[in-house]
mmCIF file of C-alpha atoms and ligand atoms in Angstrom:
data_model
loop_
_atom_site.group_PDB
_atom_site.id
_atom_site.type_symbol
_atom_site.label_atom_id
_atom_site.label_comp_id
_atom_site.label_asym_id
_atom_site.label_seq_id
_atom_site.Cartn_x
_atom_site.Cartn_y
_atom_site.Cartn_z
ATOM 1 C CA UNK A 201 -4.653 -7.482 -19.564
ATOM 2 C CA UNK A 202 -4.263 -7.576 -15.624
ATOM 3 C CA UNK A 203 -5.417 -4.461 -13.754
ATOM 4 C CA UNK A 204 -3.656 -3.176 -10.641
ATOM 5 C CA UNK A 205 -5.081 -0.370 -8.369
ATOM 6 C CA UNK A 206 -2.317 1.152 -6.622
ATOM 7 C CA UNK A 207 -3.526 3.520 -3.525
ATOM 8 C CA UNK A 208 -1.128 5.759 -1.436
ATOM 9 C CA UNK A 209 -1.015 6.834 2.264
ATOM 10 C CA UNK A 210 1.839 9.744 2.495
ATOM 11 C CA UNK A 211 2.590 12.822 4.338
ATOM 12 C CA UNK A 212 5.740 14.164 3.034
ATOM 13 C CA UNK A 213 5.604 12.350 -0.613
ATOM 14 C CA UNK A 214 8.000 9.387 0.176
ATOM 15 C CA UNK A 215 5.273 6.456 -0.456
ATOM 16 C CA UNK A 216 4.059 8.339 -3.612
ATOM 17 C CA UNK A 217 7.389 8.584 -4.963
ATOM 18 C CA UNK A 218 7.729 4.775 -4.523
ATOM 19 C CA UNK A 219 4.305 4.285 -6.018
ATOM 20 C CA UNK A 220 5.114 6.464 -8.977
ATOM 21 C CA UNK A 221 8.089 4.290 -9.485
ATOM 22 C CA UNK A 222 5.987 0.998 -9.216
ATOM 23 C CA UNK A 223 3.490 2.394 -11.429
ATOM 24 C CA UNK A 224 5.963 2.637 -14.221
ATOM 25 C CA UNK A 225 7.460 -0.766 -13.664
ATOM 26 C CA UNK A 226 4.265 -2.517 -13.741
ATOM 27 C CA UNK A 227 3.108 -0.490 -16.793
ATOM 28 C CA UNK A 228 6.328 -1.474 -18.651
ATOM 29 C CA UNK A 229 5.468 -5.097 -17.807
ATOM 30 C CA UNK A 230 2.033 -4.688 -19.427
ATOM 31 C CA UNK A 231 -0.226 -4.279 -16.614
ATOM 32 C CA UNK A 232 -3.156 -1.707 -16.702
ATOM 33 C CA UNK A 233 -2.491 0.486 -13.508
ATOM 34 C CA UNK A 234 -4.707 3.138 -11.763
ATOM 35 C CA UNK A 235 -2.837 5.271 -8.959
ATOM 36 C CA UNK A 236 -4.840 7.187 -6.594
ATOM 37 C CA UNK A 237 -2.959 9.468 -4.078
ATOM 38 C CA UNK A 238 -6.425 10.339 -2.446
ATOM 39 C CA UNK A 239 -8.439 7.319 -2.849
ATOM 40 C CA UNK A 240 -11.886 6.970 -1.909
ATOM 41 C CA UNK A 241 -14.170 3.889 -1.181
ATOM 42 C CA UNK A 242 -15.637 4.333 -4.937
ATOM 43 C CA UNK A 243 -11.979 4.056 -6.365
ATOM 44 C CA UNK A 244 -11.317 0.786 -4.619
ATOM 45 C CA UNK A 245 -14.590 -0.978 -4.882
ATOM 46 C CA UNK A 246 -14.978 -3.805 -7.300
ATOM 47 C CA UNK A 247 -11.164 -3.780 -7.955
ATOM 48 C CA UNK A 248 -9.672 -7.231 -8.158
ATOM 49 C CA UNK A 249 -5.940 -6.365 -7.320
ATOM 50 C CA UNK A 250 -4.942 -3.493 -4.806
ATOM 51 C CA UNK A 251 -1.502 -2.468 -3.864
ATOM 52 C CA UNK A 252 -1.478 -0.294 -0.948
ATOM 53 C CA UNK A 253 1.927 1.825 -0.443
ATOM 54 C CA UNK A 254 1.950 3.792 2.910
ATOM 55 C CA UNK A 255 4.199 5.498 5.394
ATOM 56 C CA UNK A 256 3.311 5.255 9.191
ATOM 57 C CA UNK A 257 2.719 8.684 10.913
ATOM 58 C CA UNK A 258 1.670 9.955 14.457
ATOM 59 C CA UNK A 259 2.144 7.158 16.952
ATOM 60 C CA UNK A 260 1.728 4.372 14.533
ATOM 61 C CA UNK A 261 -1.136 5.767 12.418
ATOM 62 C CA UNK A 262 -2.344 5.814 8.826
ATOM 63 C CA UNK A 263 -1.059 9.049 6.934
ATOM 64 C CA UNK A 264 -4.014 11.700 7.148
ATOM 65 C CA UNK A 265 -4.666 11.307 3.285
ATOM 66 C CA UNK A 266 -5.652 7.580 3.425
ATOM 67 C CA UNK A 267 -7.400 7.672 7.055
ATOM 68 C CA UNK A 268 -11.013 8.637 5.552
ATOM 69 C CA UNK A 269 -10.734 5.706 3.040
ATOM 70 C CA UNK A 270 -9.791 3.022 5.919
ATOM 71 C CA UNK A 271 -12.687 4.670 8.092
ATOM 72 C CA UNK A 272 -15.138 4.145 5.246
ATOM 73 C CA UNK A 273 -13.721 0.828 4.420
ATOM 74 C CA UNK A 274 -14.125 -0.460 8.005
ATOM 75 C CA UNK A 275 -17.941 0.526 7.817
ATOM 76 C CA UNK A 276 -18.552 -0.526 4.413
ATOM 77 C CA UNK A 277 -20.912 -3.329 3.780
ATOM 78 C CA UNK A 278 -19.437 -3.661 0.173
ATOM 79 C CA UNK A 279 -18.111 -7.207 -0.927
ATOM 80 C CA UNK A 280 -14.432 -7.268 -0.908
ATOM 81 C CA UNK A 281 -14.094 -10.997 -1.017
ATOM 82 C CA UNK A 282 -12.816 -11.135 -4.546
ATOM 83 C CA UNK A 283 -10.184 -8.454 -3.907
ATOM 84 C CA UNK A 284 -6.486 -9.596 -3.707
ATOM 85 C CA UNK A 285 -3.810 -7.346 -1.795
ATOM 86 C CA UNK A 286 -0.594 -6.372 -1.142
ATOM 87 C CA UNK A 287 1.080 -3.753 1.088
ATOM 88 C CA UNK A 288 4.498 -1.695 1.065
ATOM 89 C CA UNK A 289 5.237 0.229 3.960
ATOM 90 C CA UNK A 290 7.448 2.975 4.809
ATOM 91 C CA UNK A 291 8.539 3.746 8.322
ATOM 92 C CA UNK A 292 11.342 4.237 10.600
ATOM 93 C CA UNK A 293 12.944 1.815 13.352
ATOM 94 C CA UNK A 294 13.326 4.823 15.434
ATOM 95 C CA UNK A 295 9.502 4.339 16.533
ATOM 96 C CA UNK A 296 8.231 1.610 18.502
ATOM 97 C CA UNK A 297 5.346 1.625 16.112
ATOM 98 C CA UNK A 298 7.374 0.744 13.052
ATOM 99 C CA UNK A 299 5.284 0.486 10.098
ATOM 100 C CA UNK A 300 2.224 0.012 12.097
ATOM 101 C CA UNK A 301 0.092 1.370 9.236
ATOM 102 C CA UNK A 302 0.847 -1.703 7.450
ATOM 103 C CA UNK A 303 -0.688 -3.730 10.182
ATOM 104 C CA UNK A 304 -3.755 -1.460 10.030
ATOM 105 C CA UNK A 305 -4.243 -1.932 6.325
ATOM 106 C CA UNK A 306 -3.665 -5.666 6.461
ATOM 107 C CA UNK A 307 -6.290 -6.104 9.417
ATOM 108 C CA UNK A 308 -8.830 -3.758 7.845
ATOM 109 C CA UNK A 309 -8.740 -5.412 4.401
ATOM 110 C CA UNK A 310 -8.704 -8.921 5.830
ATOM 111 C CA UNK A 311 -11.825 -8.042 7.977
ATOM 112 C CA UNK A 312 -13.528 -7.391 4.845
ATOM 113 C CA UNK A 313 -12.524 -10.907 3.597
ATOM 114 C CA UNK A 314 -9.929 -9.251 0.949
ATOM 115 C CA UNK A 315 -7.191 -11.807 0.475
ATOM 116 C CA UNK A 316 -3.518 -11.059 1.167
ATOM 117 C CA UNK A 317 -1.483 -12.558 -1.537
ATOM 118 C CA UNK A 318 2.095 -12.028 -0.239
ATOM 119 C CA UNK A 319 4.093 -11.065 2.747
ATOM 120 C CA UNK A 320 4.043 -7.065 3.311
ATOM 121 C CA UNK A 321 7.284 -5.237 2.609
ATOM 122 C CA UNK A 322 8.410 -2.948 5.516
ATOM 123 C CA UNK A 323 11.088 -0.522 4.358
ATOM 124 C CA UNK A 324 13.155 1.132 7.143
ATOM 125 C CA UNK A 325 14.020 4.440 5.881
ATOM 126 C CA UNK A 326 16.591 4.993 8.504
ATOM 127 C CA UNK A 327 18.623 2.217 7.049
ATOM 128 C CA UNK A 328 17.430 1.856 3.477
ATOM 129 C CA UNK A 329 18.492 4.519 0.950
ATOM 130 C CA UNK A 330 16.796 3.237 -2.176
ATOM 131 C CA UNK A 331 13.181 2.671 -1.514
ATOM 132 C CA UNK A 332 12.379 2.233 -5.234
ATOM 133 C CA UNK A 333 14.889 -0.520 -5.830
ATOM 134 C CA UNK A 334 13.501 -2.343 -2.574
ATOM 135 C CA UNK A 335 10.075 -2.050 -3.631
ATOM 136 C CA UNK A 336 10.806 -3.173 -7.160
ATOM 137 C CA UNK A 337 12.814 -6.206 -5.669
ATOM 138 C CA UNK A 338 9.702 -7.159 -3.574
ATOM 139 C CA UNK A 339 7.027 -6.898 -6.618
ATOM 140 C CA UNK A 340 7.342 -10.267 -7.954
ATOM 141 C CA UNK A 341 6.088 -11.614 -4.810
ATOM 142 C CA UNK A 342 2.926 -9.662 -5.230
ATOM 143 C CA UNK A 343 2.649 -10.112 -9.208
ATOM 144 C CA UNK A 344 3.108 -14.059 -9.106
ATOM 145 C CA UNK A 345 0.107 -14.387 -7.004
ATOM 146 C CA UNK A 346 -2.348 -12.370 -8.980
HETATM 147 C C1 FMN B 456 5.755 13.042 12.952
HETATM 148 C C2 FMN B 456 6.149 11.819 12.409
HETATM 149 C C3 FMN B 456 5.783 10.594 12.930
HETATM 150 C C4 FMN B 456 6.071 9.238 12.465
HETATM 151 N N1 FMN B 456 5.739 8.203 13.150
HETATM 152 C C5 FMN B 456 6.137 6.925 12.599
HETATM 153 C C6 FMN B 456 5.804 5.817 13.295
HETATM 154 O O1 FMN B 456 4.859 5.827 14.125
HETATM 155 N N2 FMN B 456 6.225 4.476 12.830
HETATM 156 C C7 FMN B 456 7.249 4.442 11.842
HETATM 157 O O2 FMN B 456 7.476 3.417 11.245
HETATM 158 N N3 FMN B 456 7.414 5.617 11.213
HETATM 159 C C8 FMN B 456 7.105 6.595 11.615
HETATM 160 N N4 FMN B 456 7.464 7.774 10.992
HETATM 161 C C9 FMN B 456 8.440 7.696 9.973
HETATM 162 C C10 FMN B 456 7.836 8.055 8.585
HETATM 163 O O3 FMN B 456 6.758 6.869 8.199
HETATM 164 C C11 FMN B 456 8.973 8.026 7.361
HETATM 165 O O4 FMN B 456 9.579 9.026 7.610
HETATM 166 C C12 FMN B 456 8.223 7.826 6.078
HETATM 167 O O5 FMN B 456 9.538 7.713 5.133
HETATM 168 C C13 FMN B 456 7.453 9.054 5.556
HETATM 169 O O6 FMN B 456 7.248 8.622 4.257
HETATM 170 P P1 FMN B 456 5.943 9.774 3.561
HETATM 171 O O7 FMN B 456 6.751 10.851 3.009
HETATM 172 O O8 FMN B 456 5.292 9.160 2.652
HETATM 173 O O9 FMN B 456 4.855 10.305 4.656
HETATM 174 C C14 FMN B 456 7.119 9.210 11.379
HETATM 175 C C15 FMN B 456 7.633 10.580 10.745
HETATM 176 C C16 FMN B 456 7.215 11.811 11.318
HETATM 177 C C17 FMN B 456 7.612 12.890 10.749
#
């Protein structure tokens, strides 16, 4: 059974709702899913498949709940070269820094030699009112490369 680790970055819960939905969809499809809303480095170390679902806050920053993990990750000497990852972002095009957290996640994981297996999804919450459906439509692009 293929395992997928989902982690969320969220301030107001929007990204967590999307993660809950994707967790249900993946579980129904027979994947073994672990979901962390307050992930630590230990939670993701050694994982083969990582799905990051995060909003952007501040001025193009990661939400506070996921910042410590990415700081630790940037300084980690652990081997992430066998990790595959995908990213779903929630953000608003009212900001110049639309979905910049996605860029931070991509850059940090790539710097650790993890492999991005599909184009990231960037959901614009100003124009998109069904985040769950949009994430579900994107999901095959992630799954087919696991
Ligand atoms: C104070 C504040 C700052 C934000 N900054 C950004 C930003 O820099 N870029 C962006 O794309 N969206 C930004 N957003 C929009 C949020 O990412 C968006 O509302 C998202 O749906 C929040 O999801 P969450 O509930 O999981 O945190 C900001 C929202 C707030 C309230």
